[in-house]
Amino acid sequence: MFSNILVTHFYLAIVCVYASKNQPPTYQLNDGRHIPSFGLGTWFGVSNTSFNPVDEEASERAVGWAIDAGYRLFDTAFIYGTEKSVGRGVKRKISEGVIKREDVFICTKLWVDSYGRAAVVPALRKSLEALDLDYVDLYLIHFPIGQFANGTLDLTDYRETWQGMVDAKRRGLTHSIGVANFNAHMMDRLIKSSCVKPAVAQIEVNLNIQQPSLLHYCCQHDIAVMGYTPFGSLFPERALPGAPGPRVDDPLLRQIAAAHNKTVPQIVLRYLYDLGVIPIPKSITKSRIEENIDIFDFDLSPEESIALGGYDVNYRSGKIWSDSPYYLTKQFTSK
Ligand SMILES: NC(=O)c1ccc[n+]([C@@H]2O[C@H](COP(=O)([O-])OP(=O)(O)OC[C@H]3O[C@@H](n4cnc5c(N)ncnc54)[C@H](OP(=O)(O)O)[C@@H]3O)[C@@H](O)[C@H]2O)c1
Ligand SMILES: *[C@@H]1O[C@H](CO)[C@@H](O)[C@H](O)[C@H]1NC(C)=O
Ligand SMILES: *[C@@H]1O[C@H](CO)[C@@H](O)[C@H](O)[C@H]1NC(C)=O
Ligand SMILES: *[C@@H]1O[C@H](CO)[C@@H](O)[C@H](O)[C@H]1NC(C)=O
């Protein structure tokens, strides 16, 4: 009996060491749930003004490679068109016995055309159908701005949308709820209006927009931060005209990377992780998926972190809906 316990513990210890190589720690959310501290983005992005077509097979494959590489958090959204492929990628690994449903954390988002309170639960049911799941781990209001399918702005207050999010949580369709693209003023309004706080805020965080005051706000309110577009303008082929540096070939970034035998993208992701942000880099390339999560075996020095902090110029890469009263930078003065 006693030796059985010892053997079991010995075995568990080995499993933990083995599993922890690339397995990021989890954070406890303010609703008691746990979220992995690193994840995979699944948006195929935009070129000019239209969304890139989704390659469903590439998306499903990427999710499988990511699970093998240690990813347990997946970020999708109704509007990305990747809910189906993400769901399939996860289901395949469950059927192969690699993971169980409860081992993965799936995040999806409410699109802006369903912002009335009564529209939220039906919208989530549609997403669950695409994912082929009974629940998601996290549902986010995608933007603080509504827009009807016909293109007219929907000025429904996001506090009303939030009531629909709370309805969805109470029905068990999502474990946690949160917001994306909200500023501190908006989160304050929301928190004062409801007895359920957002568990997560997903915002743009990369070298060019490090969001110190918003991170501070979220930290004070125990709201976890998922950082989207973690590479910002790092890669020349994705940087908008006139976007600030550094690029991936920057001499200082390369020097820091060489000092740790890491790549520049790994240095950037480690820096974001050290800020307390949950980075969700997107890739459909096996080698990059593996490279991006391989950041848990080194530390940046204080001097290196200070140098990386120097690239913050508050440059936002997403600029849509600037004519709405709820546009991101409006009312920002309250912080
Ligand atoms: N809430 C929101 O409003 C919002 C907005 C934007 C994004 N997001 C989420 O955040 C995720 C990440 O943001 P993002 O997709 O905008 O940008 P990103 O993750 O910063 O960059 C993705 C791009 O970088 C490339 N890449 C990835 N790893 C690389 C590496 N190690 N070396 C070289 N290139 C690499 C990818 O190419 P390949 O795929 O070809 O490998 C892809 O073109 C999205 O997918 C989405 O889930 C949310
Ligand atoms: C963007 O639009 C310009 C002009 O319409 C075109 O020349 C260019 O190829 C487009 N770029 C992409 C990536 O689609
Ligand atoms: C757009 O749709 C909304 C909601 O259905 C409606 O109230 C509004 O009048 C429509 N606007 C136009 C210009 O059709
Ligand atoms: C440097 O990193 C590469 C890729 O991860 C690895 O193969 C190599 O062994 C490392 N070199 C040293 C000296 O640690």
PDB file of C-alpha atoms and ligand atoms in Angstrom, residues 46-50 52, ligand 2:
ATOM      1  CA  VAL A  46      -6.813  40.885 -43.368  1.00  0.00           C
ATOM      2  CA  SER A  47      -5.126  42.091 -46.503  1.00  0.00           C
ATOM      3  CA  ASN A  48      -6.113  45.593 -47.483  1.00  0.00           C
ATOM      4  CA  THR A  49      -9.773  45.746 -46.499  1.00  0.00           C
ATOM      5  CA  SER A  50     -10.974  42.166 -46.859  1.00  0.00           C
ATOM      6  CA  ASN A  52      -8.039  36.531 -45.903  1.00  0.00           C
TER       7      ASN A  52
HETATM    8  C1  LIG B   2      -3.780  45.604 -51.721  1.00  0.00           C
HETATM    9  O1  LIG B   2      -4.373  46.479 -52.684  1.00  0.00           O
HETATM   10  C2  LIG B   2      -3.472  46.960 -53.638  1.00  0.00           C
HETATM   11  C3  LIG B   2      -4.193  48.002 -54.503  1.00  0.00           C
HETATM   12  O2  LIG B   2      -5.535  47.668 -54.675  1.00  0.00           O
HETATM   13  C4  LIG B   2      -2.926  45.789 -54.468  1.00  0.00           C
HETATM   14  O3  LIG B   2      -2.000  46.253 -55.419  1.00  0.00           O
HETATM   15  C5  LIG B   2      -2.220  44.822 -53.515  1.00  0.00           C
HETATM   16  O4  LIG B   2      -1.800  43.679 -54.217  1.00  0.00           O
HETATM   17  C6  LIG B   2      -3.157  44.407 -52.402  1.00  0.00           C
HETATM   18  N1  LIG B   2      -2.398  43.607 -51.434  1.00  0.00           N
HETATM   19  C7  LIG B   2      -2.806  42.431 -51.007  1.00  0.00           C
HETATM   20  C8  LIG B   2      -1.906  41.746 -50.021  1.00  0.00           C
HETATM   21  O5  LIG B   2      -3.856  41.928 -51.360  1.00  0.00           O
END
